[in-house]
Amino acid sequence: MVMGLARHWRKVACALAGGELIRRVPLGEASARVPVHRDGSVLHAFREPWMNTLLPRLLDGAERPGVIDVGANIGQFLVALRACRPDARYVGFEPNARNYGYLQRLIALNGWPGVDAFPIALSDTFGVANLGVRKDSFDVFASLAHDVHDAGFFRRTQSVLMTTGDSMVDALGMERVRLLKVDVEGAELEVLRGFGKTLADHAPYVVFEMLPAAPDAGEDDRRVARARDLMALLGGMGYRFRPITDAGLADPCQTVDPRTIARPEDANLLAIPAGRDLP
């Protein structure tokens, strides 16, 4: 599959503008201009499958839906969103400086309307925090949740500004938040606590990641404890859960135990608000 994708992207037309290599990639009925990574790859070709299949369903029937992307990385989710709903109002948050620089370049190259991104971290409090960074290139492992990773997992830290999701929703005047996507490598609990008012007022769908825990982990394991508190937070607001798998959505459930997640690829969950089902 990977080789097939590689062959496909080698066929995509390239253009060199101002010393920067840009590729045009398919984007629904249109295309997007994507900066090429220094190793020649187009990382947006490898976005998670659910972004192509589940995302259109979650936004179906919504008029100019508001979409919030916490842990925007380099824009994989944004590209998928533009492919299916170019009319959506997108707000992304990416505190990793290198990732954010690439994300801003992607947005500027395409001139997408209704798209904003901010180089700040979201949590349940305000201040300055230490973002753990594992890779010097585009990093998908950066996190504020140092306690759920092994000692030495992060190579360095980066000071980042931190605020709450509710404060940003209010500041931006977002009126219709349809979908909240959270992928912050273990800090999902604090992020969702910081969206308490938004969850209550807008009842968005929530797609979030739950880091797997060892099958023999105890109840006091940090990943197990965080998952338990996260389930209680959303469950207490009437949300139901459906694991996202390669085959689609699993059956609804009231809770998910991270000790049952066998692969990182199976760590994404959909939370469905009370009184709503999938379109």
Short mmCIF file of C-alpha atoms in Angstrom, two decimals:
data_model
loop_
_atom_site.label_atom_id
_atom_site.label_comp_id
_atom_site.label_asym_id
_atom_site.label_seq_id
_atom_site.Cartn_x
_atom_site.Cartn_y
_atom_site.Cartn_z
CA MET A 1 0.00 0.00 0.00
CA VAL A 2 2.77 2.44 0.96
CA MET A 3 4.65 1.70 -2.27
CA GLY A 4 1.46 2.27 -4.22
CA LEU A 5 0.99 5.65 -2.58
CA ALA A 6 4.61 6.52 -3.27
CA ARG A 7 4.19 5.70 -6.95
CA HIS A 8 1.03 7.77 -7.04
CA TRP A 9 2.66 10.85 -5.55
CA ARG A 10 5.65 10.58 -7.89
CA LYS A 11 3.16 11.14 -10.68
CA VAL A 12 1.72 14.28 -9.10
CA ALA A 13 2.77 17.42 -10.93
CA CYS A 14 5.46 19.50 -9.20
CA ALA A 15 6.24 23.19 -9.53
CA LEU A 16 9.22 25.04 -8.14
CA ALA A 17 8.29 28.55 -6.97
CA GLY A 18 10.72 30.87 -5.22
CA GLY A 19 13.12 28.05 -4.45
CA GLU A 20 10.41 26.05 -2.69
CA LEU A 21 9.19 22.72 -4.02
CA ILE A 22 5.41 22.56 -4.16
CA ARG A 23 3.17 19.69 -5.20
CA ARG A 24 -0.44 19.82 -6.23
CA VAL A 25 -2.44 17.08 -4.56
CA PRO A 26 -6.05 16.03 -5.25
CA LEU A 27 -8.58 17.75 -3.01
CA GLY A 28 -12.07 16.56 -3.84
CA GLU A 29 -12.95 18.17 -7.15
CA ALA A 30 -10.12 20.67 -6.77
CA SER A 31 -6.49 20.45 -5.63
CA ALA A 32 -4.23 21.85 -2.95
CA ARG A 33 -0.71 23.22 -3.07
CA VAL A 34 1.42 21.37 -0.53
CA PRO A 35 5.02 22.14 0.47
CA VAL A 36 7.26 19.12 -0.02
CA HIS A 37 9.23 17.81 2.96
CA ARG A 38 13.00 17.87 2.60
CA ASP A 39 13.07 14.10 2.00
CA GLY A 40 10.75 14.55 -0.99
CA SER A 41 7.62 13.16 0.66
CA VAL A 42 4.15 14.63 0.76
CA LEU A 43 3.10 13.75 4.28
CA HIS A 44 -0.55 14.61 3.67
CA ALA A 45 -0.85 11.50 1.49
CA PHE A 46 -0.68 9.37 4.62
CA ARG A 47 -3.49 10.82 6.72
CA GLU A 48 -5.60 8.46 8.79
CA PRO A 49 -8.31 6.59 6.82
CA TRP A 50 -11.17 7.79 9.02
CA MET A 51 -10.56 11.33 7.83
CA ASN A 52 -11.71 10.31 4.35
CA THR A 53 -14.70 8.18 5.39
CA LEU A 54 -16.13 9.32 8.72
CA LEU A 55 -15.50 13.05 8.43
CA PRO A 56 -18.06 13.67 5.63
CA ARG A 57 -20.72 11.83 7.67
CA LEU A 58 -20.11 13.89 10.79
CA LEU A 59 -20.55 17.14 8.87
CA ASP A 60 -23.41 16.05 6.62
CA GLY A 61 -26.38 18.41 6.72
CA ALA A 62 -24.60 21.07 8.78
CA GLU A 63 -24.56 24.59 7.35
CA ARG A 64 -21.00 26.00 7.34
CA PRO A 65 -20.01 23.77 10.25
CA GLY A 66 -17.49 24.94 12.80
CA VAL A 67 -14.58 22.51 13.17
CA ILE A 68 -11.89 22.76 15.85
CA ASP A 69 -8.62 20.86 15.41
CA VAL A 70 -6.55 20.54 18.60
CA GLY A 71 -3.17 19.10 17.67
CA ALA A 72 -3.31 20.26 14.05
CA ASN A 73 0.23 19.01 13.34
CA ILE A 74 1.03 19.89 9.69
CA GLY A 75 -2.54 20.04 8.42
CA GLN A 76 -3.43 16.44 7.54
CA PHE A 77 -6.89 16.86 9.04
CA LEU A 78 -7.29 20.32 7.46
CA VAL A 79 -6.56 18.93 3.99
CA ALA A 80 -9.12 16.15 4.50
CA LEU A 81 -11.67 18.71 5.69
CA ARG A 82 -11.13 20.97 2.67
CA ALA A 83 -11.66 17.96 0.41
CA CYS A 84 -15.14 17.21 1.74
CA ARG A 85 -16.38 20.53 3.19
CA PRO A 86 -14.54 23.56 1.82
CA ASP A 87 -17.28 25.74 3.34
CA ALA A 88 -16.43 24.70 6.91
CA ARG A 89 -15.11 27.19 9.46
CA TYR A 90 -11.80 25.71 10.62
CA VAL A 91 -9.78 26.68 13.68
CA GLY A 92 -6.58 24.76 14.40
CA PHE A 93 -4.15 24.78 17.32
CA GLU A 94 -0.56 23.57 17.01
CA PRO A 95 2.00 24.64 19.65
CA ASN A 96 5.00 22.85 18.11
CA ALA A 97 6.92 25.64 16.38
CA ARG A 98 8.19 23.58 13.45
CA ASN A 99 4.84 21.98 12.74
CA TYR A 100 3.06 25.32 13.04
CA GLY A 101 5.41 26.98 10.56
CA TYR A 102 4.63 24.31 7.98
CA LEU A 103 0.89 24.55 8.72
CA GLN A 104 0.88 28.31 8.21
CA ARG A 105 2.76 27.92 4.92
CA LEU A 106 0.17 25.37 3.75
CA ILE A 107 -2.67 27.76 4.57
CA ALA A 108 -0.94 30.74 2.94
CA LEU A 109 -0.14 28.82 -0.26
CA ASN A 110 -3.79 27.93 -0.77
CA GLY A 111 -5.47 31.11 0.46
CA TRP A 112 -8.28 29.12 2.05
CA PRO A 113 -11.10 31.28 3.43
CA GLY A 114 -12.53 30.55 6.86
CA VAL A 115 -9.30 28.94 8.07
CA ASP A 116 -7.32 30.07 11.12
CA ALA A 117 -4.49 28.43 13.06
CA PHE A 118 -2.84 29.47 16.31
CA PRO A 119 0.58 28.49 17.76
CA ILE A 120 -0.76 27.87 21.25
CA ALA A 121 -1.56 24.84 23.42
CA LEU A 122 -5.04 24.20 24.79
CA SER A 123 -5.64 22.91 28.29
CA ASP A 124 -7.90 23.57 31.29
CA THR A 125 -5.86 26.51 32.58
CA PHE A 126 -3.93 29.57 31.40
CA GLY A 127 -0.20 30.17 31.46
CA VAL A 128 3.09 28.87 30.07
CA ALA A 129 3.83 25.14 29.79
CA ASN A 130 6.68 22.87 28.70
CA LEU A 131 5.84 20.99 25.51
CA GLY A 132 7.76 17.73 25.27
CA VAL A 133 9.28 17.30 21.79
CA ARG A 134 10.57 13.95 20.57
CA LYS A 135 11.70 14.72 17.00
CA ASP A 136 13.42 17.70 15.42
CA SER A 137 11.55 17.17 12.15
CA PHE A 138 7.75 17.13 11.94
CA ASP A 139 6.80 15.61 15.28
CA VAL A 140 3.55 13.71 15.88
CA PHE A 141 4.52 12.85 19.48
CA ALA A 142 4.81 16.31 21.08
CA SER A 143 2.74 16.56 24.26
CA LEU A 144 2.13 18.45 27.49
CA ALA A 145 1.35 15.15 29.27
CA HIS A 146 4.84 14.14 30.34
CA ASP A 147 3.50 11.74 32.98
CA VAL A 148 2.05 9.25 30.48
CA HIS A 149 5.34 8.75 28.62
CA ASP A 150 8.48 6.92 29.71
CA ALA A 151 11.45 8.84 31.07
CA GLY A 152 13.66 9.96 28.20
CA PHE A 153 10.83 9.75 25.66
CA PHE A 154 11.13 13.47 24.85
CA ARG A 155 14.44 14.82 23.58
CA ARG A 156 13.79 18.40 24.64
CA THR A 157 11.08 20.80 25.77
CA GLN A 158 9.69 23.95 24.23
CA SER A 159 7.95 26.72 26.19
CA VAL A 160 4.44 27.35 24.86
CA LEU A 161 1.53 29.61 25.71
CA MET A 162 -1.51 27.81 27.06
CA THR A 163 -5.19 28.74 27.20
CA THR A 164 -8.60 27.06 27.23
CA GLY A 165 -10.75 26.05 24.30
CA ASP A 166 -13.78 27.85 25.73
CA SER A 167 -11.89 31.15 25.82
CA MET A 168 -10.90 30.78 22.17
CA VAL A 169 -14.42 29.83 21.05
CA ASP A 170 -15.72 32.97 22.78
CA ALA A 171 -12.94 35.19 21.42
CA LEU A 172 -13.52 33.97 17.86
CA GLY A 173 -17.30 34.20 18.12
CA MET A 174 -17.84 30.65 16.89
CA GLU A 175 -21.59 30.06 16.70
CA ARG A 176 -21.84 26.49 15.38
CA VAL A 177 -19.20 24.07 16.60
CA ARG A 178 -20.09 20.79 14.91
CA LEU A 179 -16.90 18.79 15.41
CA LEU A 180 -14.04 18.84 17.89
CA LYS A 181 -10.97 16.75 17.00
CA VAL A 182 -8.37 16.27 19.74
CA ASP A 183 -5.06 14.48 19.18
CA VAL A 184 -2.55 15.68 21.75
CA GLU A 185 -0.68 12.51 22.75
CA GLY A 186 -2.10 11.97 26.22
CA ALA A 187 -3.28 15.47 27.22
CA GLU A 188 -6.83 14.98 25.88
CA LEU A 189 -8.38 15.12 29.37
CA GLU A 190 -7.18 18.64 30.13
CA VAL A 191 -8.09 19.85 26.65
CA LEU A 192 -11.67 18.59 26.96
CA ARG A 193 -12.02 20.03 30.46
CA GLY A 194 -11.12 23.38 28.93
CA PHE A 195 -13.99 22.95 26.43
CA GLY A 196 -16.63 22.32 29.13
CA LYS A 197 -18.87 25.23 28.14
CA THR A 198 -18.49 24.50 24.43
CA LEU A 199 -19.42 20.85 24.93
CA ALA A 200 -22.51 21.86 26.91
CA ASP A 201 -23.64 24.67 24.58
CA HIS A 202 -22.82 23.20 21.16
CA ALA A 203 -22.88 19.41 21.77
CA PRO A 204 -20.33 18.73 19.01
CA TYR A 205 -19.16 15.34 17.88
CA VAL A 206 -15.75 14.66 19.43
CA VAL A 207 -13.02 12.59 17.80
CA PHE A 208 -10.16 11.99 20.19
CA GLU A 209 -7.20 9.71 20.75
CA MET A 210 -6.70 7.42 23.75
CA LEU A 211 -3.14 6.24 24.25
CA PRO A 212 -2.96 2.45 24.71
CA ALA A 213 -1.94 1.08 28.11
CA ALA A 214 -0.18 -2.19 28.86
CA PRO A 215 -2.68 -5.08 29.23
CA ASP A 216 -1.43 -5.75 32.77
CA ALA A 217 -1.45 -2.09 33.88
CA GLY A 218 -3.06 -1.39 37.24
CA GLU A 219 -5.88 1.02 38.02
CA ASP A 220 -3.35 3.63 39.18
CA ASP A 221 -1.48 3.59 35.85
CA ARG A 222 -1.45 7.14 34.51
CA ARG A 223 -2.90 6.21 31.13
CA VAL A 224 -5.62 4.11 32.74
CA ALA A 225 -6.48 6.83 35.26
CA ARG A 226 -6.59 9.56 32.62
CA ALA A 227 -8.82 7.45 30.38
CA ARG A 228 -11.17 6.73 33.27
CA ASP A 229 -11.48 10.45 34.09
CA LEU A 230 -11.97 11.34 30.42
CA MET A 231 -14.74 8.76 30.02
CA ALA A 232 -16.41 10.10 33.16
CA LEU A 233 -16.19 13.69 31.89
CA LEU A 234 -17.81 13.02 28.52
CA GLY A 235 -20.10 10.26 29.78
CA GLY A 236 -21.41 12.59 32.47
CA MET A 237 -22.50 14.96 29.69
CA GLY A 238 -24.42 12.18 27.94
CA TYR A 239 -21.84 11.24 25.31
CA ARG A 240 -21.69 7.69 23.95
CA PHE A 241 -18.54 6.17 22.47
CA ARG A 242 -17.74 4.26 19.30
CA PRO A 243 -14.17 3.07 18.62
CA ILE A 244 -12.89 3.92 15.13
CA THR A 245 -11.39 0.85 13.44
CA ASP A 246 -10.01 -0.02 10.01
CA ALA A 247 -13.38 -1.60 9.22
CA GLY A 248 -15.37 1.43 10.34
CA LEU A 249 -17.12 2.27 13.60
CA ALA A 250 -17.39 -0.39 16.29
CA ASP A 251 -20.59 -0.85 18.31
CA PRO A 252 -21.56 1.90 20.78
CA CYS A 253 -20.29 1.53 24.34
CA GLN A 254 -20.42 3.42 27.62
CA THR A 255 -16.68 3.33 28.28
CA VAL A 256 -13.36 2.24 26.75
CA ASP A 257 -10.40 0.79 28.64
CA PRO A 258 -6.98 1.71 27.16
CA ARG A 259 -5.68 -1.72 28.20
CA THR A 260 -7.86 -3.25 25.47
CA ILE A 261 -6.36 -1.13 22.67
CA ALA A 262 -3.96 -3.45 20.87
CA ARG A 263 -2.51 -1.04 18.29
CA PRO A 264 -1.94 2.72 18.14
CA GLU A 265 -3.97 2.66 14.91
CA ASP A 266 -7.01 1.63 16.98
CA ALA A 267 -6.68 4.46 19.49
CA ASN A 268 -9.18 6.89 17.93
CA LEU A 269 -12.67 7.17 19.40
CA LEU A 270 -15.82 8.98 18.36
CA ALA A 271 -17.93 10.53 21.11
CA ILE A 272 -21.56 11.11 20.08
CA PRO A 273 -23.59 13.68 22.05
CA ALA A 274 -26.88 12.84 23.71
CA GLY A 275 -29.88 13.03 21.41
CA ARG A 276 -27.84 12.80 18.23
CA ASP A 277 -26.85 9.91 16.01
CA LEU A 278 -24.75 9.71 12.87
CA PRO A 279 -26.23 11.19 9.67
#
